[in-house]
Every structure is written in structure tokens, then in C-alpha cells.
């Protein structure tokens, strides 16, 4: 496991910028990972098809919390379509299927690429992303 990965994860886990209630959120969905008990509530504020603010609350392992925090940093200010496109890349990355160019687009979230070597942790890493996809009506 790279130190870069650990630093980013630890930082986002210990000091999550986006972990708080979000008054005025118009998209709210709970995401649960039954295999390890992670439970987050994702709150996004969307205006005219763009995500203008986001936050989450809940409990879970470092990976699920840090990943949700990083995701919110990445999708705020972006149109829903772009947020869903990033979620698709992220999901493929943690399954070991994304290209280097795609991983570069994920910026900090690219630090979670090592998860692809730990299948048991993939569900933790994608919890926030899948919750976001579900709330935006992406069909599985």
C-alpha cells in the first residue's frame, strides 16, 4: 500500500471537510454496505442539473468515509452527467479496469486505485459513489 494512498485516506478520514449536515439539500439518500456495516447519508444540493453543494454523515471504515469525502470534493460544481461519468471511472478503477488517462481525471480519488488489489474493500470505496449514482437515477 503506497504512503501517498495512506496519507490521503488518513487525512480525509480524520478531517473530512464534507462530513456535516447540509440544510437545503434536495437529494438525500442513505447508502449501506451490509458486509461491513458502513452506513452513510449522502446529501447533495442540485440546481439546474448542476451539483452546487454536497455533504455526508454516517459511520463506517476509513475507506468508505474518505472515499465519500473525496467524491464530494470532486463532484461539487459539476453537472450531474459529469458526476456520473466520474463515478463510472471510479468504479472501474477500483475493479482494475480503468485506463491511466481515466485515473488521472479522478485526481485525489486516484489514490484509491490500490483498492483493486483488495476485493473485500471495493464495496467500502464505492459506497458513496454508488449512493450518488442511485440518487441520480442511474440504472444498475
mmCIF file of N, CA and C in Angstrom, residues 1-135:
data_model
loop_
_atom_site.group_PDB
_atom_site.id
_atom_site.type_symbol
_atom_site.label_atom_id
_atom_site.label_comp_id
_atom_site.label_asym_id
_atom_site.label_seq_id
_atom_site.Cartn_x
_atom_site.Cartn_y
_atom_site.Cartn_z
ATOM 1 N N UNK A 1 0.845 -1.187 0.000
ATOM 2 C CA UNK A 1 0.000 0.000 0.000
ATOM 3 C C UNK A 1 0.887 1.245 0.000
ATOM 4 N N UNK A 2 0.689 2.142 -0.929
ATOM 5 C CA UNK A 2 1.551 3.316 -1.020
ATOM 6 C C UNK A 2 1.315 4.288 0.127
ATOM 7 N N UNK A 3 2.371 5.037 0.496
ATOM 8 C CA UNK A 3 2.216 6.007 1.581
ATOM 9 C C UNK A 3 1.301 7.134 1.123
ATOM 10 N N UNK A 4 1.380 7.473 -0.161
ATOM 11 C CA UNK A 4 0.530 8.523 -0.720
ATOM 12 C C UNK A 4 -0.939 8.170 -0.468
ATOM 13 N N UNK A 5 -1.260 6.935 -0.773
ATOM 14 C CA UNK A 5 -2.614 6.418 -0.568
ATOM 15 C C UNK A 5 -3.012 6.565 0.890
ATOM 16 N N UNK A 6 -2.129 6.128 1.794
ATOM 17 C CA UNK A 6 -2.430 6.186 3.221
ATOM 18 C C UNK A 6 -2.615 7.608 3.720
ATOM 19 N N UNK A 7 -1.761 8.518 3.242
ATOM 20 C CA UNK A 7 -1.848 9.904 3.694
ATOM 21 C C UNK A 7 -3.166 10.534 3.286
ATOM 22 N N UNK A 8 -3.539 10.344 2.043
ATOM 23 C CA UNK A 8 -4.785 10.940 1.551
ATOM 24 C C UNK A 8 -5.970 10.347 2.300
ATOM 25 N N UNK A 9 -5.944 9.041 2.457
ATOM 26 C CA UNK A 9 -7.037 8.357 3.134
ATOM 27 C C UNK A 9 -7.146 8.815 4.587
ATOM 28 N N UNK A 10 -6.010 8.848 5.273
ATOM 29 C CA UNK A 10 -5.998 9.224 6.682
ATOM 30 C C UNK A 10 -6.475 10.660 6.848
ATOM 31 N N UNK A 11 -5.994 11.531 5.985
ATOM 32 C CA UNK A 11 -6.369 12.937 6.075
ATOM 33 C C UNK A 11 -7.878 13.111 5.903
ATOM 34 N N UNK A 12 -8.433 12.463 4.883
ATOM 35 C CA UNK A 12 -9.866 12.610 4.628
ATOM 36 C C UNK A 12 -10.705 11.895 5.690
ATOM 37 N N UNK A 13 -10.126 10.887 6.293
ATOM 38 C CA UNK A 13 -10.863 10.179 7.342
ATOM 39 C C UNK A 13 -10.854 10.967 8.645
ATOM 40 N N UNK A 14 -9.705 11.537 8.998
ATOM 41 C CA UNK A 14 -9.589 12.273 10.259
ATOM 42 C C UNK A 14 -10.162 13.686 10.162
ATOM 43 N N UNK A 15 -10.060 14.284 8.982
ATOM 44 C CA UNK A 15 -10.523 15.664 8.810
ATOM 45 C C UNK A 15 -11.441 15.768 7.601
ATOM 46 N N UNK A 16 -12.556 15.066 7.614
ATOM 47 C CA UNK A 16 -13.421 15.139 6.436
ATOM 48 C C UNK A 16 -14.074 16.523 6.345
ATOM 49 N N UNK A 17 -13.794 17.217 5.259
ATOM 50 C CA UNK A 17 -14.318 18.572 5.068
ATOM 51 C C UNK A 17 -15.831 18.553 4.868
ATOM 52 N N UNK A 18 -16.307 17.470 4.267
ATOM 53 C CA UNK A 18 -17.698 17.437 3.816
ATOM 54 C C UNK A 18 -18.614 16.631 4.725
ATOM 55 N N UNK A 19 -18.131 16.282 5.915
ATOM 56 C CA UNK A 19 -18.942 15.463 6.820
ATOM 57 C C UNK A 19 -19.717 16.362 7.772
ATOM 58 N N UNK A 20 -20.933 16.680 7.394
ATOM 59 C CA UNK A 20 -21.800 17.537 8.204
ATOM 60 C C UNK A 20 -23.195 17.490 7.603
ATOM 61 N N UNK A 21 -24.149 18.047 8.319
ATOM 62 C CA UNK A 21 -25.499 18.153 7.763
ATOM 63 C C UNK A 21 -25.476 19.189 6.642
ATOM 64 N N UNK A 22 -26.407 19.068 5.705
ATOM 65 C CA UNK A 22 -26.480 20.053 4.620
ATOM 66 C C UNK A 22 -27.908 20.586 4.520
ATOM 67 N N UNK A 23 -28.158 21.706 5.189
ATOM 68 C CA UNK A 23 -29.501 22.289 5.100
ATOM 69 C C UNK A 23 -29.799 22.655 3.648
ATOM 70 N N UNK A 24 -31.006 22.377 3.215
ATOM 71 C CA UNK A 24 -31.369 22.738 1.849
ATOM 72 C C UNK A 24 -30.994 21.695 0.811
ATOM 73 N N UNK A 25 -30.461 20.575 1.247
ATOM 74 C CA UNK A 25 -30.139 19.514 0.282
ATOM 75 C C UNK A 25 -31.436 19.022 -0.351
ATOM 76 N N UNK A 26 -31.448 18.864 -1.684
ATOM 77 C CA UNK A 26 -32.662 18.373 -2.322
ATOM 78 C C UNK A 26 -32.500 16.956 -2.864
ATOM 79 N N UNK A 27 -31.335 16.373 -2.631
ATOM 80 C CA UNK A 27 -31.124 14.958 -2.962
ATOM 81 C C UNK A 27 -30.512 14.313 -1.720
ATOM 82 N N UNK A 28 -31.237 13.424 -1.099
ATOM 83 C CA UNK A 28 -30.732 12.779 0.116
ATOM 84 C C UNK A 28 -30.983 11.286 -0.001
ATOM 85 N N UNK A 29 -29.952 10.496 0.243
ATOM 86 C CA UNK A 29 -30.120 9.046 0.162
ATOM 87 C C UNK A 29 -29.157 8.372 1.123
ATOM 88 N N UNK A 30 -29.661 7.332 1.766
ATOM 89 C CA UNK A 30 -28.798 6.552 2.652
ATOM 90 C C UNK A 30 -28.152 5.437 1.847
ATOM 91 N N UNK A 31 -26.872 5.231 2.089
ATOM 92 C CA UNK A 31 -26.162 4.130 1.448
ATOM 93 C C UNK A 31 -25.625 3.212 2.524
ATOM 94 N N UNK A 32 -25.887 1.920 2.393
ATOM 95 C CA UNK A 32 -25.451 0.969 3.420
ATOM 96 C C UNK A 32 -24.642 -0.137 2.766
ATOM 97 N N UNK A 33 -23.552 -0.492 3.395
ATOM 98 C CA UNK A 33 -22.746 -1.622 2.948
ATOM 99 C C UNK A 33 -22.910 -2.704 4.011
ATOM 100 N N UNK A 34 -23.840 -3.649 3.776
ATOM 101 C CA UNK A 34 -24.144 -4.639 4.813
ATOM 102 C C UNK A 34 -22.947 -5.506 5.181
ATOM 103 N N UNK A 35 -21.996 -5.681 4.267
ATOM 104 C CA UNK A 35 -20.900 -6.599 4.570
ATOM 105 C C UNK A 35 -19.987 -6.081 5.669
ATOM 106 N N UNK A 36 -19.893 -4.760 5.839
ATOM 107 C CA UNK A 36 -19.056 -4.306 6.951
ATOM 108 C C UNK A 36 -19.718 -3.226 7.784
ATOM 109 N N UNK A 37 -20.993 -2.975 7.551
ATOM 110 C CA UNK A 37 -21.723 -2.072 8.427
ATOM 111 C C UNK A 37 -21.532 -0.590 8.150
ATOM 112 N N UNK A 38 -20.863 -0.243 7.049
ATOM 113 C CA UNK A 38 -20.750 1.174 6.701
ATOM 114 C C UNK A 38 -22.141 1.704 6.403
ATOM 115 N N UNK A 39 -22.398 2.902 6.842
ATOM 116 C CA UNK A 39 -23.721 3.488 6.681
ATOM 117 C C UNK A 39 -23.537 4.988 6.510
ATOM 118 N N UNK A 40 -23.821 5.502 5.325
ATOM 119 C CA UNK A 40 -23.674 6.941 5.129
ATOM 120 C C UNK A 40 -24.995 7.530 4.636
ATOM 121 N N UNK A 41 -25.182 8.789 4.910
ATOM 122 C CA UNK A 41 -26.302 9.516 4.321
ATOM 123 C C UNK A 41 -25.681 10.615 3.471
ATOM 124 N N UNK A 42 -25.926 10.520 2.176
ATOM 125 C CA UNK A 42 -25.359 11.465 1.224
ATOM 126 C C UNK A 42 -26.389 12.559 0.972
ATOM 127 N N UNK A 43 -25.952 13.808 1.049
ATOM 128 C CA UNK A 43 -26.845 14.946 0.833
ATOM 129 C C UNK A 43 -26.239 15.835 -0.236
ATOM 130 N N UNK A 44 -26.979 16.056 -1.296
ATOM 131 C CA UNK A 44 -26.496 16.933 -2.355
ATOM 132 C C UNK A 44 -27.529 18.014 -2.620
ATOM 133 N N UNK A 45 -27.048 19.164 -3.028
ATOM 134 C CA UNK A 45 -27.933 20.241 -3.438
ATOM 135 C C UNK A 45 -27.718 20.417 -4.936
ATOM 136 N N UNK A 46 -28.795 20.230 -5.663
ATOM 137 C CA UNK A 46 -28.695 20.323 -7.117
ATOM 138 C C UNK A 46 -29.555 21.477 -7.614
ATOM 139 N N UNK A 47 -28.991 22.262 -8.502
ATOM 140 C CA UNK A 47 -29.736 23.354 -9.127
ATOM 141 C C UNK A 47 -29.486 23.313 -10.614
ATOM 142 N N UNK A 48 -30.554 23.284 -11.378
ATOM 143 C CA UNK A 48 -30.473 23.282 -12.848
ATOM 144 C C UNK A 48 -29.512 22.227 -13.390
ATOM 145 N N UNK A 49 -29.550 21.040 -12.793
ATOM 146 C CA UNK A 49 -28.728 19.947 -13.319
ATOM 147 C C UNK A 49 -27.285 19.951 -12.865
ATOM 148 N N UNK A 50 -26.918 20.929 -12.006
ATOM 149 C CA UNK A 50 -25.545 21.003 -11.500
ATOM 150 C C UNK A 50 -25.548 20.777 -9.990
ATOM 151 N N UNK A 51 -24.546 20.044 -9.514
ATOM 152 C CA UNK A 51 -24.416 19.819 -8.073
ATOM 153 C C UNK A 51 -23.712 21.037 -7.497
ATOM 154 N N UNK A 52 -24.431 21.809 -6.681
ATOM 155 C CA UNK A 52 -23.843 23.047 -6.165
ATOM 156 C C UNK A 52 -23.271 22.899 -4.760
ATOM 157 N N UNK A 53 -23.691 21.844 -4.053
ATOM 158 C CA UNK A 53 -23.129 21.622 -2.723
ATOM 159 C C UNK A 53 -23.347 20.160 -2.353
ATOM 160 N N UNK A 54 -22.562 19.686 -1.400
ATOM 161 C CA UNK A 54 -22.705 18.296 -1.001
ATOM 162 C C UNK A 54 -22.118 18.055 0.375
ATOM 163 N N UNK A 55 -22.640 17.037 1.054
ATOM 164 C CA UNK A 55 -22.135 16.664 2.371
ATOM 165 C C UNK A 55 -22.569 15.233 2.647
ATOM 166 N N UNK A 56 -22.018 14.662 3.721
ATOM 167 C CA UNK A 56 -22.465 13.331 4.125
ATOM 168 C C UNK A 56 -22.347 13.221 5.629
ATOM 169 N N UNK A 57 -23.122 12.293 6.191
ATOM 170 C CA UNK A 57 -22.986 11.954 7.603
ATOM 171 C C UNK A 57 -23.004 10.432 7.668
ATOM 172 N N UNK A 58 -22.739 9.907 8.840
ATOM 173 C CA UNK A 58 -22.783 8.459 8.984
ATOM 174 C C UNK A 58 -21.516 7.918 9.590
ATOM 175 N N UNK A 59 -21.440 6.611 9.581
ATOM 176 C CA UNK A 59 -20.299 5.931 10.181
ATOM 177 C C UNK A 59 -19.817 4.848 9.257
ATOM 178 N N UNK A 60 -18.542 4.551 9.384
ATOM 179 C CA UNK A 60 -18.019 3.473 8.574
ATOM 180 C C UNK A 60 -16.514 3.427 8.662
ATOM 181 N N UNK A 61 -15.940 2.537 7.909
ATOM 182 C CA UNK A 61 -14.489 2.378 7.919
ATOM 183 C C UNK A 61 -13.831 3.577 7.247
ATOM 184 N N UNK A 62 -12.537 3.686 7.447
ATOM 185 C CA UNK A 62 -11.770 4.806 6.894
ATOM 186 C C UNK A 62 -11.958 4.924 5.389
ATOM 187 N N UNK A 63 -11.994 3.789 4.711
ATOM 188 C CA UNK A 63 -12.074 3.833 3.249
ATOM 189 C C UNK A 63 -13.409 4.414 2.791
ATOM 190 N N UNK A 64 -14.505 3.972 3.401
ATOM 191 C CA UNK A 64 -15.806 4.481 2.948
ATOM 192 C C UNK A 64 -15.950 5.965 3.256
ATOM 193 N N UNK A 65 -15.461 6.388 4.421
ATOM 194 C CA UNK A 65 -15.579 7.788 4.818
ATOM 195 C C UNK A 65 -14.695 8.679 3.948
ATOM 196 N N UNK A 66 -13.451 8.277 3.765
ATOM 197 C CA UNK A 66 -12.529 9.089 2.964
ATOM 198 C C UNK A 66 -12.987 9.150 1.518
ATOM 199 N N UNK A 67 -13.468 8.034 0.995
ATOM 200 C CA UNK A 67 -13.898 7.997 -0.398
ATOM 201 C C UNK A 67 -15.100 8.919 -0.615
ATOM 202 N N UNK A 68 -16.046 8.914 0.318
ATOM 203 C CA UNK A 68 -17.219 9.795 0.197
ATOM 204 C C UNK A 68 -16.792 11.264 0.262
ATOM 205 N N UNK A 69 -15.846 11.560 1.143
ATOM 206 C CA UNK A 69 -15.381 12.931 1.303
ATOM 207 C C UNK A 69 -14.698 13.423 0.019
ATOM 208 N N UNK A 70 -13.831 12.580 -0.535
ATOM 209 C CA UNK A 70 -13.118 12.915 -1.772
ATOM 210 C C UNK A 70 -14.121 13.077 -2.919
ATOM 211 N N UNK A 71 -15.094 12.181 -2.968
ATOM 212 C CA UNK A 71 -16.091 12.237 -4.047
ATOM 213 C C UNK A 71 -16.816 13.576 -4.033
ATOM 214 N N UNK A 72 -17.232 14.019 -2.846
ATOM 215 C CA UNK A 72 -17.976 15.284 -2.768
ATOM 216 C C UNK A 72 -17.092 16.438 -3.252
ATOM 217 N N UNK A 73 -15.814 16.443 -2.841
ATOM 218 C CA UNK A 73 -14.882 17.470 -3.349
ATOM 219 C C UNK A 73 -14.903 17.491 -4.874
ATOM 220 N N UNK A 74 -14.963 16.320 -5.470
ATOM 221 C CA UNK A 74 -14.843 16.215 -6.927
ATOM 222 C C UNK A 74 -16.104 16.586 -7.684
ATOM 223 N N UNK A 75 -17.266 16.299 -7.102
ATOM 224 C CA UNK A 75 -18.490 16.475 -7.898
ATOM 225 C C UNK A 75 -19.185 17.822 -7.683
ATOM 226 N N UNK A 76 -18.864 18.534 -6.601
ATOM 227 C CA UNK A 76 -19.499 19.834 -6.400
ATOM 228 C C UNK A 76 -19.037 20.780 -7.511
ATOM 229 N N UNK A 77 -20.003 21.465 -8.109
ATOM 230 C CA UNK A 77 -19.697 22.379 -9.217
ATOM 231 C C UNK A 77 -19.805 21.712 -10.572
ATOM 232 N N UNK A 78 -20.067 20.416 -10.573
ATOM 233 C CA UNK A 78 -20.139 19.711 -11.854
ATOM 234 C C UNK A 78 -21.588 19.345 -12.211
ATOM 235 N N UNK A 79 -21.861 19.260 -13.517
ATOM 236 C CA UNK A 79 -23.185 18.789 -13.932
ATOM 237 C C UNK A 79 -23.365 17.330 -13.511
ATOM 238 N N UNK A 80 -24.612 16.931 -13.341
ATOM 239 C CA UNK A 80 -24.904 15.556 -12.928
ATOM 240 C C UNK A 80 -24.262 14.530 -13.868
ATOM 241 N N UNK A 81 -24.312 14.795 -15.169
ATOM 242 C CA UNK A 81 -23.761 13.839 -16.146
ATOM 243 C C UNK A 81 -22.278 13.613 -15.892
ATOM 244 N N UNK A 82 -21.566 14.709 -15.582
ATOM 245 C CA UNK A 82 -20.128 14.606 -15.334
ATOM 246 C C UNK A 82 -19.864 13.834 -14.031
ATOM 247 N N UNK A 83 -20.677 14.094 -13.013
ATOM 248 C CA UNK A 83 -20.533 13.372 -11.746
ATOM 249 C C UNK A 83 -20.733 11.872 -11.968
ATOM 250 N N UNK A 84 -21.709 11.529 -12.785
ATOM 251 C CA UNK A 84 -21.972 10.112 -13.071
ATOM 252 C C UNK A 84 -20.838 9.500 -13.890
ATOM 253 N N UNK A 85 -20.262 10.303 -14.791
ATOM 254 C CA UNK A 85 -19.146 9.802 -15.595
ATOM 255 C C UNK A 85 -17.945 9.512 -14.688
ATOM 256 N N UNK A 86 -17.682 10.413 -13.739
ATOM 257 C CA UNK A 86 -16.574 10.191 -12.795
ATOM 258 C C UNK A 86 -16.845 8.962 -11.936
ATOM 259 N N UNK A 87 -18.100 8.773 -11.541
ATOM 260 C CA UNK A 87 -18.451 7.602 -10.735
ATOM 261 C C UNK A 87 -18.194 6.324 -11.514
ATOM 262 N N UNK A 88 -18.489 6.363 -12.801
ATOM 263 C CA UNK A 88 -18.252 5.193 -13.645
ATOM 264 C C UNK A 88 -16.754 4.881 -13.711
ATOM 265 N N UNK A 89 -15.945 5.910 -13.907
ATOM 266 C CA UNK A 89 -14.486 5.714 -13.954
ATOM 267 C C UNK A 89 -13.989 5.181 -12.611
ATOM 268 N N UNK A 90 -14.482 5.774 -11.522
ATOM 269 C CA UNK A 90 -14.034 5.355 -10.195
ATOM 270 C C UNK A 90 -14.351 3.874 -9.965
ATOM 271 N N UNK A 91 -15.573 3.481 -10.303
ATOM 272 C CA UNK A 91 -15.990 2.089 -10.103
ATOM 273 C C UNK A 91 -15.108 1.144 -10.926
ATOM 274 N N UNK A 92 -14.827 1.545 -12.161
ATOM 275 C CA UNK A 92 -13.958 0.693 -12.987
ATOM 276 C C UNK A 92 -12.532 0.682 -12.454
ATOM 277 N N UNK A 93 -12.072 1.811 -11.916
ATOM 278 C CA UNK A 93 -10.712 1.863 -11.368
ATOM 279 C C UNK A 93 -10.552 0.880 -10.204
ATOM 280 N N UNK A 94 -11.510 0.882 -9.281
ATOM 281 C CA UNK A 94 -11.336 0.007 -8.121
ATOM 282 C C UNK A 94 -11.547 -1.458 -8.484
ATOM 283 N N UNK A 95 -12.045 -1.696 -9.692
ATOM 284 C CA UNK A 95 -12.137 -3.078 -10.174
ATOM 285 C C UNK A 95 -10.935 -3.404 -11.069
ATOM 286 N N UNK A 96 -10.028 -2.420 -11.207
ATOM 287 C CA UNK A 96 -8.828 -2.636 -12.017
ATOM 288 C C UNK A 96 -9.073 -2.547 -13.508
ATOM 289 N N UNK A 97 -10.131 -1.829 -13.922
ATOM 290 C CA UNK A 97 -10.487 -1.798 -15.354
ATOM 291 C C UNK A 97 -10.318 -0.436 -16.020
ATOM 292 N N UNK A 98 -9.897 0.591 -15.274
ATOM 293 C CA UNK A 98 -9.804 1.932 -15.869
ATOM 294 C C UNK A 98 -8.420 2.172 -16.468
ATOM 295 N N UNK A 99 -8.365 3.024 -17.476
ATOM 296 C CA UNK A 99 -7.080 3.362 -18.113
ATOM 297 C C UNK A 99 -6.361 4.417 -17.278
ATOM 298 N N UNK A 100 -5.071 4.579 -17.534
ATOM 299 C CA UNK A 100 -4.274 5.588 -16.813
ATOM 300 C C UNK A 100 -4.854 6.986 -17.021
ATOM 301 N N UNK A 101 -5.276 7.281 -18.270
ATOM 302 C CA UNK A 101 -5.829 8.607 -18.572
ATOM 303 C C UNK A 101 -7.066 8.857 -17.719
ATOM 304 N N UNK A 102 -7.894 7.818 -17.598
ATOM 305 C CA UNK A 102 -9.113 7.968 -16.808
ATOM 306 C C UNK A 102 -8.772 8.183 -15.328
ATOM 307 N N UNK A 103 -7.812 7.394 -14.832
ATOM 308 C CA UNK A 103 -7.437 7.519 -13.418
ATOM 309 C C UNK A 103 -6.891 8.915 -13.138
ATOM 310 N N UNK A 104 -6.153 9.494 -14.105
ATOM 311 C CA UNK A 104 -5.644 10.862 -13.941
ATOM 312 C C UNK A 104 -6.784 11.856 -13.735
ATOM 313 N N UNK A 105 -7.906 11.615 -14.415
ATOM 314 C CA UNK A 105 -9.054 12.517 -14.287
ATOM 315 C C UNK A 105 -9.641 12.503 -12.888
ATOM 316 N N UNK A 106 -9.407 11.426 -12.160
ATOM 317 C CA UNK A 106 -10.005 11.292 -10.833
ATOM 318 C C UNK A 106 -9.234 12.055 -9.754
ATOM 319 N N UNK A 107 -8.108 12.645 -10.140
ATOM 320 C CA UNK A 107 -7.311 13.441 -9.203
ATOM 321 C C UNK A 107 -7.069 12.661 -7.906
ATOM 322 N N UNK A 108 -7.485 13.247 -6.763
ATOM 323 C CA UNK A 108 -7.223 12.609 -5.467
ATOM 324 C C UNK A 108 -7.838 11.219 -5.354
ATOM 325 N N UNK A 109 -8.988 11.043 -5.966
ATOM 326 C CA UNK A 109 -9.657 9.742 -5.854
ATOM 327 C C UNK A 109 -8.797 8.631 -6.459
ATOM 328 N N UNK A 110 -7.862 9.021 -7.327
ATOM 329 C CA UNK A 110 -6.949 8.051 -7.915
ATOM 330 C C UNK A 110 -6.085 7.362 -6.872
ATOM 331 N N UNK A 111 -5.974 7.992 -5.698
ATOM 332 C CA UNK A 111 -5.190 7.394 -4.616
ATOM 333 C C UNK A 111 -5.824 6.086 -4.152
ATOM 334 N N UNK A 112 -7.098 5.894 -4.467
ATOM 335 C CA UNK A 112 -7.790 4.677 -4.036
ATOM 336 C C UNK A 112 -7.626 3.525 -5.034
ATOM 337 N N UNK A 113 -6.778 3.725 -6.026
ATOM 338 C CA UNK A 113 -6.624 2.671 -7.044
ATOM 339 C C UNK A 113 -6.111 1.361 -6.462
ATOM 340 N N UNK A 114 -5.365 1.438 -5.371
ATOM 341 C CA UNK A 114 -4.821 0.219 -4.755
ATOM 342 C C UNK A 114 -5.916 -0.730 -4.281
ATOM 343 N N UNK A 115 -7.116 -0.168 -4.093
ATOM 344 C CA UNK A 115 -8.235 -0.977 -3.620
ATOM 345 C C UNK A 115 -8.484 -2.151 -4.573
ATOM 346 N N UNK A 116 -8.120 -1.952 -5.845
ATOM 347 C CA UNK A 116 -8.378 -3.032 -6.813
ATOM 348 C C UNK A 116 -7.652 -4.318 -6.420
ATOM 349 N N UNK A 117 -6.641 -4.216 -5.545
ATOM 350 C CA UNK A 117 -5.933 -5.420 -5.083
ATOM 351 C C UNK A 117 -6.557 -5.994 -3.811
ATOM 352 N N UNK A 118 -7.598 -5.319 -3.328
ATOM 353 C CA UNK A 118 -8.242 -5.769 -2.089
ATOM 354 C C UNK A 118 -9.744 -5.881 -2.316
ATOM 355 N N UNK A 119 -10.175 -6.952 -2.954
ATOM 356 C CA UNK A 119 -11.583 -7.069 -3.344
ATOM 357 C C UNK A 119 -12.565 -6.832 -2.203
ATOM 358 N N UNK A 120 -12.197 -7.200 -0.999
ATOM 359 C CA UNK A 120 -13.114 -7.040 0.128
ATOM 360 C C UNK A 120 -13.384 -5.568 0.439
ATOM 361 N N UNK A 121 -12.474 -4.687 0.011
ATOM 362 C CA UNK A 121 -12.619 -3.257 0.332
ATOM 363 C C UNK A 121 -13.300 -2.469 -0.784
ATOM 364 N N UNK A 122 -13.513 -3.098 -1.918
ATOM 365 C CA UNK A 122 -14.108 -2.382 -3.052
ATOM 366 C C UNK A 122 -15.476 -1.809 -2.683
ATOM 367 N N UNK A 123 -16.284 -2.602 -1.990
ATOM 368 C CA UNK A 123 -17.624 -2.125 -1.606
ATOM 369 C C UNK A 123 -17.535 -0.898 -0.709
ATOM 370 N N UNK A 124 -16.505 -0.856 0.141
ATOM 371 C CA UNK A 124 -16.326 0.307 1.022
ATOM 372 C C UNK A 124 -16.014 1.547 0.178
ATOM 373 N N UNK A 125 -15.111 1.372 -0.764
ATOM 374 C CA UNK A 125 -14.657 2.505 -1.573
ATOM 375 C C UNK A 125 -15.771 3.060 -2.453
ATOM 376 N N UNK A 126 -16.639 2.188 -2.950
ATOM 377 C CA UNK A 126 -17.660 2.670 -3.890
ATOM 378 C C UNK A 126 -18.972 3.059 -3.219
ATOM 379 N N UNK A 127 -19.056 2.909 -1.899
ATOM 380 C CA UNK A 127 -20.332 3.168 -1.222
ATOM 381 C C UNK A 127 -20.884 4.564 -1.546
ATOM 382 N N UNK A 128 -20.072 5.601 -1.340
ATOM 383 C CA UNK A 128 -20.534 6.960 -1.618
ATOM 384 C C UNK A 128 -20.888 7.159 -3.076
ATOM 385 N N UNK A 129 -20.035 6.630 -3.949
ATOM 386 C CA UNK A 129 -20.237 6.783 -5.397
ATOM 387 C C UNK A 129 -21.519 6.081 -5.850
ATOM 388 N N UNK A 130 -21.730 4.862 -5.363
ATOM 389 C CA UNK A 130 -22.939 4.128 -5.757
ATOM 390 C C UNK A 130 -24.193 4.797 -5.218
ATOM 391 N N UNK A 131 -24.083 5.362 -4.001
ATOM 392 C CA UNK A 131 -25.221 6.066 -3.419
ATOM 393 C C UNK A 131 -25.567 7.272 -4.299
ATOM 394 N N UNK A 132 -24.533 7.987 -4.742
ATOM 395 C CA UNK A 132 -24.740 9.142 -5.618
ATOM 396 C C UNK A 132 -25.374 8.708 -6.950
ATOM 397 N N UNK A 133 -24.879 7.617 -7.510
ATOM 398 C CA UNK A 133 -25.437 7.134 -8.786
ATOM 399 C C UNK A 133 -26.908 6.759 -8.609
ATOM 400 N N UNK A 134 -27.207 6.111 -7.496
ATOM 401 C CA UNK A 134 -28.568 5.686 -7.239
ATOM 402 C C UNK A 134 -29.495 6.885 -7.082
ATOM 403 N N UNK A 135 -29.050 7.897 -6.364
ATOM 404 C CA UNK A 135 -29.912 9.059 -6.140
ATOM 405 C C UNK A 135 -30.138 9.844 -7.426
#
